[in-house]
Every structure is written in structure tokens, then in C-alpha cells.
PDB file of C-alpha atoms in Angstrom:
ATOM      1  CA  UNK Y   1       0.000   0.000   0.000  1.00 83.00           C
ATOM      2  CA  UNK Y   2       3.139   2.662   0.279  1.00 84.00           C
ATOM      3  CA  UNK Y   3       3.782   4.632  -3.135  1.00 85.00           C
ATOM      4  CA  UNK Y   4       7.379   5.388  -3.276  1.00 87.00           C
ATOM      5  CA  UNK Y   5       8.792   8.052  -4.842  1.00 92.00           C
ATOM      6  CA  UNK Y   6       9.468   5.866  -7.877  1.00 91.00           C
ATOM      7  CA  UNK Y   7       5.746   4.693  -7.695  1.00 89.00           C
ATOM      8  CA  UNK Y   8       4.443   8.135  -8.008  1.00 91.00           C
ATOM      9  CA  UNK Y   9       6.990   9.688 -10.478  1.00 93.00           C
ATOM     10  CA  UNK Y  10       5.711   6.427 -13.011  1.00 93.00           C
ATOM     11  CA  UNK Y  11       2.254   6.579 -11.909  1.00 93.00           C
ATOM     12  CA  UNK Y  12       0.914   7.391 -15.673  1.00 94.00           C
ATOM     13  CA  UNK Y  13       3.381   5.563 -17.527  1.00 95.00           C
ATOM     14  CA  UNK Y  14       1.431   1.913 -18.117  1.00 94.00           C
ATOM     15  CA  UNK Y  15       4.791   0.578 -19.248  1.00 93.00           C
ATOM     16  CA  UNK Y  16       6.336   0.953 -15.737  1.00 94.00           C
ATOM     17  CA  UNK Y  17       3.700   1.478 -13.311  1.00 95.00           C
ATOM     18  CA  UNK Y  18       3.151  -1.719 -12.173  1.00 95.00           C
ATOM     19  CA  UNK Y  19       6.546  -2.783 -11.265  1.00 93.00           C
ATOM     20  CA  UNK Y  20       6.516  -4.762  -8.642  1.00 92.00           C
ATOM     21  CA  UNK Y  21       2.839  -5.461  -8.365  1.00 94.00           C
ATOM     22  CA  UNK Y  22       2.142  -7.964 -11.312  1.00 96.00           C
ATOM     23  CA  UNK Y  23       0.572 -11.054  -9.212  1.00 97.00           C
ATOM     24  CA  UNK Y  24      -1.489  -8.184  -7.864  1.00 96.00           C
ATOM     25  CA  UNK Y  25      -2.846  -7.092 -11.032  1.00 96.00           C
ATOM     26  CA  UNK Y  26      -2.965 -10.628 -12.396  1.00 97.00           C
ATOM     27  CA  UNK Y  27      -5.360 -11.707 -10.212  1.00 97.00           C
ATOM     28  CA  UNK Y  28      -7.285  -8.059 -10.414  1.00 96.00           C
ATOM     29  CA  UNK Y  29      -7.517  -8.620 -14.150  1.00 96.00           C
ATOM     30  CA  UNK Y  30      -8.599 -12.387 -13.859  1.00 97.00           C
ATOM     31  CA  UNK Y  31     -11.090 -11.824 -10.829  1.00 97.00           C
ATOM     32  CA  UNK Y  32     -14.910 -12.016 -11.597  1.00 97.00           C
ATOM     33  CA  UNK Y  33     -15.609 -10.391  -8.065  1.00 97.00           C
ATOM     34  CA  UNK Y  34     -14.043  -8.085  -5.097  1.00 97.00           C
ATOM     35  CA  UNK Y  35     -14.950  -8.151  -1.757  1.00 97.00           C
ATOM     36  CA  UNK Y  36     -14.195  -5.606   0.130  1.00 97.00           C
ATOM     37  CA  UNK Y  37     -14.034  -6.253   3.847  1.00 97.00           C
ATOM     38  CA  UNK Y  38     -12.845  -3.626   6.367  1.00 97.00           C
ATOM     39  CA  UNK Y  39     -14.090  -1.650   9.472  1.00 97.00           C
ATOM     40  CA  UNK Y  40     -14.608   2.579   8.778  1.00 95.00           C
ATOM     41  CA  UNK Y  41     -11.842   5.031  10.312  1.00 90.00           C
ATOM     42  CA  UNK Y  42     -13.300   8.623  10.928  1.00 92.00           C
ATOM     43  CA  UNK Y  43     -15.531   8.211   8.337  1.00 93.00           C
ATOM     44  CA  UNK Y  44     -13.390   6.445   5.548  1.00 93.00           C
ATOM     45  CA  UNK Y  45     -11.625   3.599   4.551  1.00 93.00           C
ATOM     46  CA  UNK Y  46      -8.538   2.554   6.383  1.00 94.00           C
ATOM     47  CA  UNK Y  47      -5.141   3.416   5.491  1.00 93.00           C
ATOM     48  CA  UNK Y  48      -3.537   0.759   4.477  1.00 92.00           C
ATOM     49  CA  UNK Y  49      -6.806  -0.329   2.281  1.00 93.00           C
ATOM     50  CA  UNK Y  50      -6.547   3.404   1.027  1.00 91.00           C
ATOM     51  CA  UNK Y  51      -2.974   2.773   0.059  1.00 91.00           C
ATOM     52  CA  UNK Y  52      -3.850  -0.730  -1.696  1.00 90.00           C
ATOM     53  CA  UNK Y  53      -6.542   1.333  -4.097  1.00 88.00           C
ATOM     54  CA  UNK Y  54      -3.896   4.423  -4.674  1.00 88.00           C
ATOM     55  CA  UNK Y  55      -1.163   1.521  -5.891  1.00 90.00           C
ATOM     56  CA  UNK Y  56      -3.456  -0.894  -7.418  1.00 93.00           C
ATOM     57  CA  UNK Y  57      -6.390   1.526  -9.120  1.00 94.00           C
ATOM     58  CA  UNK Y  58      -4.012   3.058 -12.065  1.00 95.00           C
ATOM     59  CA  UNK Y  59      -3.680   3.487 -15.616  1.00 97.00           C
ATOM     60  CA  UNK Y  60      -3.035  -0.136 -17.416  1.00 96.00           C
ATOM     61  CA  UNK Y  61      -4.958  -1.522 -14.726  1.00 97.00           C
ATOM     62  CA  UNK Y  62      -8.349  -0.058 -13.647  1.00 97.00           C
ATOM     63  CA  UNK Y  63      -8.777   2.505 -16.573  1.00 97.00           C
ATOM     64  CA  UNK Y  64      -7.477   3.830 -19.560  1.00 97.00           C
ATOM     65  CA  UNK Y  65      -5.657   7.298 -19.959  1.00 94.00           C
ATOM     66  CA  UNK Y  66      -4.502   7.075 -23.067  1.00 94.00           C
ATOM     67  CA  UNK Y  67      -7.184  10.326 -23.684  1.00 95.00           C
ATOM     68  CA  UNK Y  68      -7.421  11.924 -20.779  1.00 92.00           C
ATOM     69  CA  UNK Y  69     -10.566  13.505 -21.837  1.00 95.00           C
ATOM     70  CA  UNK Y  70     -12.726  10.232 -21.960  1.00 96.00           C
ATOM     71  CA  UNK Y  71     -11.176   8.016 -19.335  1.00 96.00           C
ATOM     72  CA  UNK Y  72     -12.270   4.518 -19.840  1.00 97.00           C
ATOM     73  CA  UNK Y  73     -12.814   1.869 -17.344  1.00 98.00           C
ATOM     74  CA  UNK Y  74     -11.093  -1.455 -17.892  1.00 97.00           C
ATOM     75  CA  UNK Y  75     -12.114  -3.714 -15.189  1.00 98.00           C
ATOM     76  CA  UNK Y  76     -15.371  -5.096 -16.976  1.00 97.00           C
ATOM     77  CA  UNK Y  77     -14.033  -8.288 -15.565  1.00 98.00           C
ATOM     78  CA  UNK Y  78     -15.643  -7.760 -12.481  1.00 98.00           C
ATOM     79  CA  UNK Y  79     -19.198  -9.049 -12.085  1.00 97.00           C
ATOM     80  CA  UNK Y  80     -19.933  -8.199  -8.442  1.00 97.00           C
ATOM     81  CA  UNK Y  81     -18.156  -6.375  -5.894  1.00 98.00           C
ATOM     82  CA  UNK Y  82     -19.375  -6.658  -1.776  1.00 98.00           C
ATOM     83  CA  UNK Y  83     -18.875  -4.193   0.700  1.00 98.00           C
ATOM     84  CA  UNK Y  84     -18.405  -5.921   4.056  1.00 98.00           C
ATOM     85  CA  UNK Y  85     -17.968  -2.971   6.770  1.00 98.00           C
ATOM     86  CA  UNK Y  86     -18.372  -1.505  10.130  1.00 98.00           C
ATOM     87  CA  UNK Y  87     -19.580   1.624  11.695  1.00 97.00           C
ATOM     88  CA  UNK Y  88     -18.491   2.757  14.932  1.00 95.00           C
ATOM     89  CA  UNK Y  89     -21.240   5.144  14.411  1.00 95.00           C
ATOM     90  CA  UNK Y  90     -24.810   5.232  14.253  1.00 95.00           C
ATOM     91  CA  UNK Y  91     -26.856   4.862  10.612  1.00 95.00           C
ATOM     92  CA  UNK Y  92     -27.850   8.732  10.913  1.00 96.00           C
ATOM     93  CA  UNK Y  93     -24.723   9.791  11.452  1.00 95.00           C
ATOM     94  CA  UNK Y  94     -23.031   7.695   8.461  1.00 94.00           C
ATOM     95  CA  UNK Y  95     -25.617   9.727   6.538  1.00 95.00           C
ATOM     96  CA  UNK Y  96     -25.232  12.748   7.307  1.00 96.00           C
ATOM     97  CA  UNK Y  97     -21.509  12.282   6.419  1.00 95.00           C
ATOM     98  CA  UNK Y  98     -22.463  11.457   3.316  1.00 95.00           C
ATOM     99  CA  UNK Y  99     -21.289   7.463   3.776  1.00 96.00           C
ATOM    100  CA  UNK Y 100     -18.307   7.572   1.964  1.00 96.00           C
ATOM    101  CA  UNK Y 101     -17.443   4.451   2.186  1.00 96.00           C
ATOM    102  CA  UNK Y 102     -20.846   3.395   0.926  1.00 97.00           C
ATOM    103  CA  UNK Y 103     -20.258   5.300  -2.138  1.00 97.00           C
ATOM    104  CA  UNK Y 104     -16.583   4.239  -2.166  1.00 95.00           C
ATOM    105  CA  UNK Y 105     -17.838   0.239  -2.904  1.00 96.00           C
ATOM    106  CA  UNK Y 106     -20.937   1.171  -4.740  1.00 97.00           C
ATOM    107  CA  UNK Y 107     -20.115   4.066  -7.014  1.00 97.00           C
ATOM    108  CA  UNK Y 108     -16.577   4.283  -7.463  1.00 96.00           C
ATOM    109  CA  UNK Y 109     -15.138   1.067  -7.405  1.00 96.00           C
ATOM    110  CA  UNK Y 110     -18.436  -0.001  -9.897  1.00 97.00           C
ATOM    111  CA  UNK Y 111     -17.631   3.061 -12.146  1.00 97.00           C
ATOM    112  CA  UNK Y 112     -14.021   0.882 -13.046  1.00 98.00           C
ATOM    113  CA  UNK Y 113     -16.451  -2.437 -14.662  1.00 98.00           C
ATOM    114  CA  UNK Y 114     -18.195   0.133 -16.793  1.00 97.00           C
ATOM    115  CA  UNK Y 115     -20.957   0.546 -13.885  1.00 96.00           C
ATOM    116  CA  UNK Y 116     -22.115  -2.968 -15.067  1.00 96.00           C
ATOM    117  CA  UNK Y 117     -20.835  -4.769 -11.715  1.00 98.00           C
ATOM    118  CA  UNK Y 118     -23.483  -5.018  -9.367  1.00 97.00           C
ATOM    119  CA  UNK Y 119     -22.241  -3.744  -5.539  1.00 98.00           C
ATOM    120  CA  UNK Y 120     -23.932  -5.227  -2.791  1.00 97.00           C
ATOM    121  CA  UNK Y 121     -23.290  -3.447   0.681  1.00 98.00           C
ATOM    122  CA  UNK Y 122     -23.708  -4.986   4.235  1.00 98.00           C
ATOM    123  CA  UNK Y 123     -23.219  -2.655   6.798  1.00 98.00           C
ATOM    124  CA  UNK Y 124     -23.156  -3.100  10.708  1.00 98.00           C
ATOM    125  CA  UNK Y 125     -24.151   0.504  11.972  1.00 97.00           C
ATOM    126  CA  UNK Y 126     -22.889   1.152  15.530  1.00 97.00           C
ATOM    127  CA  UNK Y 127     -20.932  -1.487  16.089  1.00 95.00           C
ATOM    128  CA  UNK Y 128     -19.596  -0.242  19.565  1.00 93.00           C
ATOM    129  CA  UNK Y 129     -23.008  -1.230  21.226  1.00 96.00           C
ATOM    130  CA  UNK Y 130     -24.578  -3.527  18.769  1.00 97.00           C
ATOM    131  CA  UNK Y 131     -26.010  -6.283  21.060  1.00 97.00           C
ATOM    132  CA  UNK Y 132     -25.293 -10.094  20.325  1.00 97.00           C
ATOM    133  CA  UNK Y 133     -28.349 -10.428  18.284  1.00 97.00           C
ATOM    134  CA  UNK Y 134     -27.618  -7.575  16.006  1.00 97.00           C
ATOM    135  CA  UNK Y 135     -24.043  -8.866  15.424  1.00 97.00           C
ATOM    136  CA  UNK Y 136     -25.243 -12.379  15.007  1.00 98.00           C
ATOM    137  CA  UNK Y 137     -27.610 -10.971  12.395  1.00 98.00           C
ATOM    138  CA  UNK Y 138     -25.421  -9.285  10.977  1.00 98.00           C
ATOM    139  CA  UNK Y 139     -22.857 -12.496  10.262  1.00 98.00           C
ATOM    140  CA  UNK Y 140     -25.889 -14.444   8.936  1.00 98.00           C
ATOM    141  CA  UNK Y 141     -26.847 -11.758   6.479  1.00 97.00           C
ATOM    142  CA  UNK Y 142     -23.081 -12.048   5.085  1.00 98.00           C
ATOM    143  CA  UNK Y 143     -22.902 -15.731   5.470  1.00 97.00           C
ATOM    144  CA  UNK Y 144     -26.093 -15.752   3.080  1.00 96.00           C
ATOM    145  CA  UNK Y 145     -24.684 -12.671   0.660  1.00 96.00           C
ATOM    146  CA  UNK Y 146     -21.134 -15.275   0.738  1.00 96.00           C
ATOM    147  CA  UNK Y 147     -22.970 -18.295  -0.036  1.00 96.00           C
ATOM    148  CA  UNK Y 148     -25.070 -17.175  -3.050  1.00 93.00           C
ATOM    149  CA  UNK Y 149     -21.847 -15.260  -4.640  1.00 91.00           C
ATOM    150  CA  UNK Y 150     -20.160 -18.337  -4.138  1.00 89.00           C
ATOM    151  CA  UNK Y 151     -23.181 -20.261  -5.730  1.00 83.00           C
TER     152      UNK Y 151
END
């Protein structure tokens, strides 16, 4: 997830930008699905899963450059992507934020297959006093989600 210096001077150069990182994008380019799994930070996605995306989102990869007037999307070999996440918060509040990291998994990692993906979203609101029941409904309803992506 750390760009070095090298990383970002080659950033837009397809030819050396993903130096380093080839089983990555292998198995981006080959997947049918992401899942992305991960508990919210102030509101976002954590670092390290924020540094993943800056190296691994790129030109070559996840869209094409080549006119930067009508960037084009590349990863049409993703079918479905899941969001998997938790709120320290309440629902409201992840609302009136704006629930980025809603959007993140349904809007912009979507926009990369052409927006013909289809993003599912599970969310745990308020984890920090969710009772047993809520949590254990909360595992079933991604057990289920898990089961008929696998199916």
C-alpha cells in the first residue's frame, strides 16, 4: 500500500507502473468479483486499504488514460463487488456524512467495470453497542450474501 517516490513519479506511464505489483494485477484482471471487507476510520476507509486502491487503481490496470478527456474503465471483468464494513457510528450519522465508504464500494469502485458490476453493501451501523443479536444478524446476512456469490 506505500507509493514510493518511484511509484508516483511512473504513476501514468502503463509501461512501468506496475513494477513490482504484477501477481497483484494478475489476479485483479482475472477476478470475476471483489470483496471488500474492512471496518470505517473517521468516516473512511482505512489506510492501508486506502494505500492498496492508490497503488493498485491506475492506468493499465483499472482505466485507460490514453485520452485523458474520456477516461475509460477497464475492469469489466468484475461481475460483483461486496462491501463488508463496520460503523463505529450510528446509521444517521453515516448519513449525514455522506457514507463515503458506501459510495466508495458502490459508485466508485463499480464506475471501473463500466458501472455494469453489481455492488452489494452490508453494513453493521454502531458497532460499539450492537447487542449479540444484532451482530449475530449481521454475520448471517453475510454468510447468506457469501454463499449465493459463491453459488
Amino acid at each position: 500500500p506505500v507509493l514510493s517516490e518511484d511509484g508516483r513519479r511512473h504513476y501514468h506511464d502503463v509501461t512501468r507502473n506496475q513494477a513490482g505489483l504484477e501477481s497483484y494485477v494478475a489476479r485483479l484482471t482475472a477476478a470475476e468479483a471483489i470483496i471488500l471487507q474492512f471496518p470505517t476510520w473517521c468516516f473512511g476507509l482505512p489506510a492501508m486499504l486506502k494505500g492498496f486502491f492508490d497503488r493498485m487503481i491506475m492506468p493499465g490496470v483499472a482505466f485507460d488514460l490514453s485520452d485523458p478527456r474520456h477516461v475509460k474503465p477497464t475492469l469489466r471483468n468484475i461481475r460483483r463487488i461486496v462491501g463488508i464494513v463496520t460503523y463505529g457510528r450510528p446509521r444517521r450519522m453515516a448519513w449525514w456524512m455522506s457514507d463515503p465508504p458506501r459510495k466508495i464500494v458502490t459508485r466508485y469502485m463499480r464506475w471501473f467495470t463500466g458501472g455494469t458490476a453489481r455492488a452489494d453493501y452490508h453494513a453493521l451501523y454502531h458497532l460499539n453497542i450492537a447487542t449479540d443479536r444484532q451482530r449475530a444478524g449481521f454475520i448471517a446476512r453475510v454468510e447468506r450474501a457469501m454463499r449465493e456469490l459463491a453459488a
